[in-house]
């Protein structure tokens, strides 16, 4: 994503004036969005438009069974939705003009949980997690809707070490930049879950942690939605413009994560 | 510069997931810089790099006789330097990937004066003027270095109406967005000149006027240089990102200026 300089001669009358053309790199970052359970891609479209205005290619999509009225809601598994996310990633990263070293995953709740796991399966430079959910590794292939809520609730009120959980393990190995957004009054994702994620990001290049005051899990008031949009777009602007200005240094840093360009997914 | 949305199908297992690709327009804005008399293109290169990071193609150049040690300094005329500016404009606007409806001219002092005039000869969407100089229309073809300094000084301490001066007439007819930057302690361009420019921009789409406190004409202290960089880059960011987000509305507004795409210059 380096800025390039090129000398040019400007012809005028009998002279050739020395000029310098300074251009952005020809490749653009890619941003992939994964909304929460019972939500649709429409949630992220306006945010994606703002991020596209920064010169990024953005992709929102509808994973199987995630929308509230989707007939597959009762049977879809984490494994299937992770495969959906990876398929969307592969489509985005292979689009002409996209820089495969500059891919962002942005997710909410269930989508954030799967986005965290996906960083262990694909190269990801920027990871935006809003109220990321957490599940036990076991029952991975049990439909999400059939998981025991009581067991889940107890699990989400415990301290979990990164090595105990697939998503947290992926966060611990993540070397890119992180945005982590919490809702102050979140009964679905209580504070210990956010603390578990925060503590897992020991190797991250940068961490931007924000709390939306007064907000519930679903950001049911418009002003909370606006807060999240503002937090997300500001972070994206800082990441994208910073990467363009720092150029090759930033690329080298990403390469140093040891993430291979395209590894065959272990489970997905 | 519209953001575009496109439906895509994401293949996974036997399913085709609905996705939405949201992409910036394929064309980028162009920014052309014209430094002041006795200065070189190096002055604008670091600023151009920051603006290139916004996804713009930037061009700096060396007009004839403008650099302090240029042997043509004593003989070059405004007519010749205006031709230099138009030649640089034409090179920039015709580069592949540049949006000819999104060209910015940015100039300082003598360069700002010629940039203002150039808006009457080429389509310009954004005009950034730092301490723009002002000259009488007469003696247009007399070498700039031979103009009577005493007459010039008197002229720059008068109120000039737009119809009395070629550069101010161009400003009065300009329908794009304007940045006007003054130095507080400027003995070369005294306050009446800045007031004449400010008053001329009656038809501008927006005006951003800033004063750099304590600064002299040449911004001889590093902190004044930083102030100008910050003002210029913030303005460019607002203009470029705003134009991308507002999309076709902004394009329609530029078309409404009545500026033809490429008119044969009247004098140049």
CSV table of N, CA and C in Angstrom, one decimal, chain A residues 36-115:
chain,number,residue,atom,x,y,z
A,36,UNK,N,-24.6,-9.8,13.7
A,36,UNK,CA,-25.0,-10.8,14.7
A,36,UNK,C,-26.1,-11.7,14.4
A,37,UNK,N,-26.3,-12.7,15.2
A,37,UNK,CA,-27.5,-13.6,15.1
A,37,UNK,C,-28.8,-12.8,15.1
A,38,UNK,N,-29.7,-13.3,14.2
A,38,UNK,CA,-31.0,-12.6,14.1
A,38,UNK,C,-31.0,-11.2,13.5
A,39,UNK,N,-29.9,-11.0,12.8
A,39,UNK,CA,-29.7,-9.7,12.1
A,39,UNK,C,-29.4,-9.9,10.7
A,40,UNK,N,-29.5,-8.9,9.9
A,40,UNK,CA,-29.3,-9.0,8.4
A,40,UNK,C,-28.1,-8.1,8.0
A,41,UNK,N,-27.7,-8.4,6.7
A,41,UNK,CA,-26.5,-7.6,6.2
A,41,UNK,C,-26.9,-6.1,6.2
A,42,UNK,N,-28.2,-5.8,6.1
A,42,UNK,CA,-28.6,-4.3,6.0
A,42,UNK,C,-28.0,-3.5,7.2
A,43,UNK,N,-27.7,-4.2,8.3
A,43,UNK,CA,-27.2,-3.5,9.5
A,43,UNK,C,-25.8,-2.9,9.1
A,44,UNK,N,-25.0,-3.5,8.3
A,44,UNK,CA,-23.7,-3.0,8.1
A,44,UNK,C,-23.6,-2.2,6.8
A,45,UNK,N,-24.6,-2.2,5.9
A,45,UNK,CA,-24.4,-1.5,4.6
A,45,UNK,C,-24.1,0.0,4.8
A,46,UNK,N,-24.8,0.7,5.6
A,46,UNK,CA,-24.4,2.2,5.7
A,46,UNK,C,-23.0,2.4,6.2
A,47,UNK,N,-22.6,1.5,7.1
A,47,UNK,CA,-21.2,1.6,7.6
A,47,UNK,C,-20.2,1.2,6.5
A,48,UNK,N,-20.6,0.2,5.7
A,48,UNK,CA,-19.7,-0.2,4.6
A,48,UNK,C,-19.6,0.9,3.6
A,49,UNK,N,-20.6,1.7,3.4
A,49,UNK,CA,-20.6,2.8,2.4
A,49,UNK,C,-19.6,3.8,2.9
A,50,UNK,N,-19.6,4.1,4.2
A,50,UNK,CA,-18.6,5.1,4.7
A,50,UNK,C,-17.2,4.6,4.6
A,51,UNK,N,-17.0,3.3,4.8
A,51,UNK,CA,-15.6,2.8,4.7
A,51,UNK,C,-15.2,2.7,3.2
A,52,UNK,N,-16.2,2.4,2.3
A,52,UNK,CA,-15.8,2.4,0.9
A,52,UNK,C,-15.3,3.7,0.5
A,53,UNK,N,-15.9,4.8,1.1
A,53,UNK,CA,-15.5,6.2,0.7
A,53,UNK,C,-14.0,6.4,1.1
A,54,UNK,N,-13.4,5.6,1.9
A,54,UNK,CA,-12.0,5.7,2.2
A,54,UNK,C,-11.2,5.0,1.1
A,55,UNK,N,-11.8,4.4,0.1
A,55,UNK,CA,-11.1,3.8,-0.9
A,55,UNK,C,-10.9,2.3,-0.6
A,56,UNK,N,-12.0,1.6,0.0
A,56,UNK,CA,-11.9,0.2,0.3
A,56,UNK,C,-13.0,-0.5,-0.4
A,57,UNK,N,-12.8,-1.8,-0.7
A,57,UNK,CA,-13.9,-2.6,-1.2
A,57,UNK,C,-14.5,-3.3,0.0
A,58,UNK,N,-15.8,-3.2,0.1
A,58,UNK,CA,-16.5,-3.8,1.3
A,58,UNK,C,-17.5,-4.9,0.8
A,59,UNK,N,-17.6,-5.9,1.7
A,59,UNK,CA,-18.6,-7.0,1.4
A,59,UNK,C,-19.4,-7.3,2.7
A,60,UNK,N,-20.7,-7.2,2.5
A,60,UNK,CA,-21.7,-7.7,3.5
A,60,UNK,C,-22.3,-8.9,2.9
A,61,UNK,N,-22.9,-9.8,3.8
A,61,UNK,CA,-23.5,-11.0,3.2
A,61,UNK,C,-24.5,-11.6,4.2
A,62,UNK,N,-25.3,-12.6,3.8
A,62,UNK,CA,-26.2,-13.3,4.6
A,62,UNK,C,-25.8,-14.7,4.8
A,63,UNK,N,-25.2,-15.0,6.0
A,63,UNK,CA,-24.8,-16.4,6.2
A,63,UNK,C,-26.1,-17.2,6.4
A,64,UNK,N,-25.9,-18.5,6.3
A,64,UNK,CA,-27.0,-19.4,6.4
A,64,UNK,C,-27.6,-19.4,7.8
A,65,UNK,N,-29.0,-19.2,7.9
A,65,UNK,CA,-29.7,-19.3,9.1
A,65,UNK,C,-29.5,-18.2,10.1
A,66,UNK,N,-28.8,-17.2,9.8
A,66,UNK,CA,-28.5,-16.1,10.8
A,66,UNK,C,-29.7,-15.1,10.9
A,67,UNK,N,-30.3,-14.8,9.7
A,67,UNK,CA,-31.4,-13.9,9.8
A,67,UNK,C,-32.6,-14.5,10.6
A,68,UNK,N,-33.3,-13.6,11.2
A,68,UNK,CA,-34.3,-14.1,12.2
A,68,UNK,C,-35.4,-15.0,11.5
A,69,UNK,N,-35.8,-14.6,10.3
A,69,UNK,CA,-36.8,-15.4,9.6
A,69,UNK,C,-36.3,-16.5,8.7
A,70,UNK,N,-35.0,-16.8,8.8
A,70,UNK,CA,-34.4,-17.8,8.0
A,70,UNK,C,-34.9,-19.2,8.5
A,71,UNK,N,-35.4,-20.0,7.6
A,71,UNK,CA,-35.9,-21.3,8.0
A,71,UNK,C,-34.8,-22.2,8.5
A,72,UNK,N,-33.5,-21.9,8.2
A,72,UNK,CA,-32.4,-22.7,8.7
A,72,UNK,C,-31.9,-22.3,10.1
A,73,UNK,N,-32.6,-21.3,10.7
A,73,UNK,CA,-32.1,-20.8,12.0
A,73,UNK,C,-32.0,-21.9,13.0
A,74,UNK,N,-32.9,-22.9,13.0
A,74,UNK,CA,-32.9,-23.9,14.0
A,74,UNK,C,-31.8,-25.0,13.9
A,75,UNK,N,-31.3,-25.1,12.7
A,75,UNK,CA,-30.4,-26.2,12.4
A,75,UNK,C,-28.9,-25.8,12.0
A,76,UNK,N,-28.7,-24.5,11.8
A,76,UNK,CA,-27.4,-24.1,11.3
A,76,UNK,C,-26.4,-24.2,12.4
A,77,UNK,N,-25.2,-24.6,12.1
A,77,UNK,CA,-24.1,-24.8,13.1
A,77,UNK,C,-23.0,-23.8,12.9
A,78,UNK,N,-22.2,-23.6,14.0
A,78,UNK,CA,-21.0,-22.7,13.9
A,78,UNK,C,-20.1,-23.1,12.7
A,79,UNK,N,-19.9,-24.4,12.5
A,79,UNK,CA,-19.1,-24.9,11.5
A,79,UNK,C,-19.6,-24.4,10.1
A,80,UNK,N,-20.9,-24.5,9.9
A,80,UNK,CA,-21.4,-24.0,8.6
A,80,UNK,C,-21.3,-22.5,8.4
A,81,UNK,N,-21.5,-21.7,9.5
A,81,UNK,CA,-21.4,-20.3,9.4
A,81,UNK,C,-19.9,-19.9,9.3
A,82,UNK,N,-19.0,-20.6,9.9
A,82,UNK,CA,-17.6,-20.3,9.7
A,82,UNK,C,-17.2,-20.6,8.2
A,83,UNK,N,-17.8,-21.6,7.6
A,83,UNK,CA,-17.5,-21.9,6.2
A,83,UNK,C,-18.1,-20.8,5.3
A,84,UNK,N,-19.2,-20.2,5.7
A,84,UNK,CA,-19.8,-19.1,5.0
A,84,UNK,C,-18.9,-17.9,5.1
A,85,UNK,N,-18.4,-17.6,6.3
A,85,UNK,CA,-17.5,-16.5,6.4
A,85,UNK,C,-16.2,-16.7,5.6
A,86,UNK,N,-15.7,-17.9,5.6
A,86,UNK,CA,-14.4,-18.1,4.8
A,86,UNK,C,-14.7,-18.0,3.3
A,87,UNK,N,-15.9,-18.4,2.9
A,87,UNK,CA,-16.2,-18.3,1.5
A,87,UNK,C,-16.3,-16.8,1.1
A,88,UNK,N,-17.0,-16.1,2.0
A,88,UNK,CA,-17.1,-14.6,1.7
A,88,UNK,C,-15.7,-14.0,1.7
A,89,UNK,N,-14.8,-14.4,2.6
A,89,UNK,CA,-13.5,-13.9,2.6
A,89,UNK,C,-12.8,-14.2,1.3
A,90,UNK,N,-12.9,-15.4,0.9
A,90,UNK,CA,-12.2,-15.8,-0.4
A,90,UNK,C,-12.7,-15.0,-1.6
A,91,UNK,N,-14.0,-14.7,-1.6
A,91,UNK,CA,-14.5,-13.9,-2.7
A,91,UNK,C,-13.9,-12.5,-2.7
A,92,UNK,N,-13.9,-11.9,-1.5
A,92,UNK,CA,-13.4,-10.6,-1.3
A,92,UNK,C,-11.9,-10.5,-1.7
A,93,UNK,N,-11.1,-11.4,-1.1
A,93,UNK,CA,-9.7,-11.3,-1.2
A,93,UNK,C,-9.2,-11.6,-2.6
A,94,UNK,N,-10.1,-12.2,-3.4
A,94,UNK,CA,-9.7,-12.5,-4.8
A,94,UNK,C,-10.2,-11.6,-5.8
A,95,UNK,N,-11.0,-10.5,-5.3
A,95,UNK,CA,-11.5,-9.6,-6.3
A,95,UNK,C,-10.3,-8.7,-6.9
A,96,UNK,N,-10.4,-8.4,-8.2
A,96,UNK,CA,-9.3,-7.6,-8.7
A,96,UNK,C,-9.2,-6.2,-8.0
A,97,UNK,N,-8.0,-5.8,-7.7
A,97,UNK,CA,-7.8,-4.5,-7.1
A,97,UNK,C,-7.7,-4.6,-5.6
A,98,UNK,N,-8.0,-5.7,-5.0
A,98,UNK,CA,-8.0,-5.9,-3.5
A,98,UNK,C,-6.6,-6.3,-3.1
A,99,UNK,N,-6.1,-5.7,-2.1
A,99,UNK,CA,-4.8,-6.0,-1.5
A,99,UNK,C,-5.0,-7.2,-0.5
A,100,UNK,N,-4.5,-8.4,-0.8
A,100,UNK,CA,-4.7,-9.5,0.1
A,100,UNK,C,-4.0,-9.4,1.4
A,101,UNK,N,-3.1,-8.4,1.5
A,101,UNK,CA,-2.4,-8.1,2.8
A,101,UNK,C,-3.1,-7.1,3.6
A,102,UNK,N,-4.3,-6.7,3.1
A,102,UNK,CA,-5.0,-5.6,3.8
A,102,UNK,C,-6.4,-5.9,3.9
A,103,UNK,N,-6.7,-7.0,4.6
A,103,UNK,CA,-8.1,-7.4,4.7
A,103,UNK,C,-8.6,-7.2,6.2
A,104,UNK,N,-9.8,-6.6,6.3
A,104,UNK,CA,-10.3,-6.4,7.7
A,104,UNK,C,-11.6,-7.3,7.8
A,105,UNK,N,-11.7,-7.9,9.0
A,105,UNK,CA,-12.9,-8.6,9.4
A,105,UNK,C,-13.6,-7.8,10.5
A,106,UNK,N,-14.9,-7.5,10.3
A,106,UNK,CA,-15.7,-6.7,11.3
A,106,UNK,C,-16.9,-7.5,11.6
A,107,UNK,N,-17.1,-7.8,12.9
A,107,UNK,CA,-18.3,-8.6,13.2
A,107,UNK,C,-18.9,-8.1,14.5
A,108,UNK,N,-20.2,-8.5,14.7
A,108,UNK,CA,-20.9,-8.2,16.0
A,108,UNK,C,-21.4,-9.5,16.6
A,109,UNK,N,-21.2,-9.7,17.9
A,109,UNK,CA,-21.7,-10.8,18.7
A,109,UNK,C,-21.3,-12.2,18.1
A,110,UNK,N,-22.3,-12.9,17.6
A,110,UNK,CA,-21.9,-14.2,17.0
A,110,UNK,C,-21.0,-14.1,15.8
A,111,UNK,N,-21.2,-13.0,15.0
A,111,UNK,CA,-20.4,-12.8,13.8
A,111,UNK,C,-18.9,-12.4,14.3
A,112,UNK,N,-18.8,-11.7,15.4
A,112,UNK,CA,-17.5,-11.3,15.9
A,112,UNK,C,-16.7,-12.6,16.4
A,113,UNK,N,-17.5,-13.5,17.1
A,113,UNK,CA,-16.9,-14.7,17.5
A,113,UNK,C,-16.3,-15.5,16.3
A,114,UNK,N,-17.1,-15.6,15.3
A,114,UNK,CA,-16.6,-16.4,14.1
A,114,UNK,C,-15.5,-15.6,13.4
A,115,UNK,N,-15.5,-14.3,13.4
A,115,UNK,CA,-14.5,-13.5,12.8
A,115,UNK,C,-13.1,-13.7,13.5
